[in-house]
Amino acid sequence: MYFVHIDEFLTYKHIAENQLEHTYENKVNKSSIPINICEEIGTEVRWMKKKINYTYYLNKLCDELIHKHMSLDNPPTTYIDVTKSTSEVIHQ
């Protein structure tokens, strides 16, 4: 399972619908987003199945997403204080 940021998805959608040149390593599909593209542009959500239910490692996902998006030239405004652990969310 992969988390694809909305900006990445919208960029992909625009390229696919308009059949524009792209730098994706995998084939672009106009009607859906292939798993190979999700692997390429997304962040994997790690999980483990315990008997019946799934356990998702959301703290690890949040850490990876914060790190990934803080490395961008123009990081988005966030309501999460990155100086605290991912379990401490600022409520405004």
C-alpha positions in Angstrom: 0.0 0.0 0.0 1.3 3.5 -0.9 0.5 7.0 0.2 0.6 9.4 -2.8 0.6 13.1 -1.9 -2.3 15.0 -3.6 0.2 17.3 -5.4 2.0 14.3 -6.9 -1.3 12.7 -7.9 -2.6 15.9 -9.6 0.7 16.2 -11.5 0.4 12.6 -12.6 -3.3 13.1 -13.5 -2.5 16.2 -15.6 0.3 14.4 -17.5 -1.8 11.3 -18.1 -5.0 13.1 -19.3 -3.1 15.4 -21.6 -0.6 12.7 -22.8 2.4 15.0 -22.0 6.1 14.2 -21.9 7.1 12.8 -18.5 10.1 11.6 -16.5 8.3 8.6 -14.9 10.2 5.3 -15.3 6.9 3.4 -15.6 4.1 3.6 -18.2 1.5 6.3 -17.7 -2.1 5.1 -17.8 -4.9 7.6 -18.7 -7.7 5.7 -17.0 -6.0 4.8 -13.6 -2.8 5.1 -11.6 -0.8 1.9 -11.9 0.8 0.4 -8.8 4.2 0.9 -10.4 3.6 4.6 -10.5 2.5 4.6 -6.9 5.7 2.8 -5.9 7.7 5.4 -7.9 6.0 8.6 -6.6 4.5 7.4 -3.3 5.6 6.5 0.2 5.1 2.9 1.3 2.7 2.4 4.2 4.3 -0.4 6.2 1.9 -2.9 7.8 1.7 -6.2 9.4 -1.2 -8.6 9.6 -2.0 -10.1 13.0 -4.4 -13.0 12.8 -7.4 -11.0 11.6 -6.6 -7.3 11.8 -3.9 -5.3 10.1 -1.5 -3.0 12.0 -0.3 0.1 10.2 2.9 1.8 11.2 1.6 5.4 10.9 4.3 7.0 13.0 6.9 5.7 10.6 4.8 6.9 7.7 4.5 10.4 9.2 8.2 10.6 9.9 9.0 9.6 6.3 6.4 12.0 4.8 7.7 14.9 7.0 11.3 14.1 6.0 10.4 13.8 2.3 8.4 17.1 2.1 10.8 19.1 4.3 13.5 18.4 1.7 11.5 20.2 -1.0 12.4 23.7 -2.0 9.0 25.1 -0.9 7.7 22.9 1.9 4.0 23.2 2.4 2.5 24.8 5.5 1.9 22.2 8.1 0.1 21.9 11.4 2.6 19.4 12.7 5.5 20.7 14.8 8.4 18.7 13.3 10.5 19.4 16.4 8.2 17.1 18.4 7.6 13.4 17.8 4.9 12.4 15.3 2.6 11.4 18.2 2.4 15.0 19.4 0.1 16.9 17.0 -0.6 20.6 17.5 -4.3 21.4 17.7 -5.2 24.8 16.5 
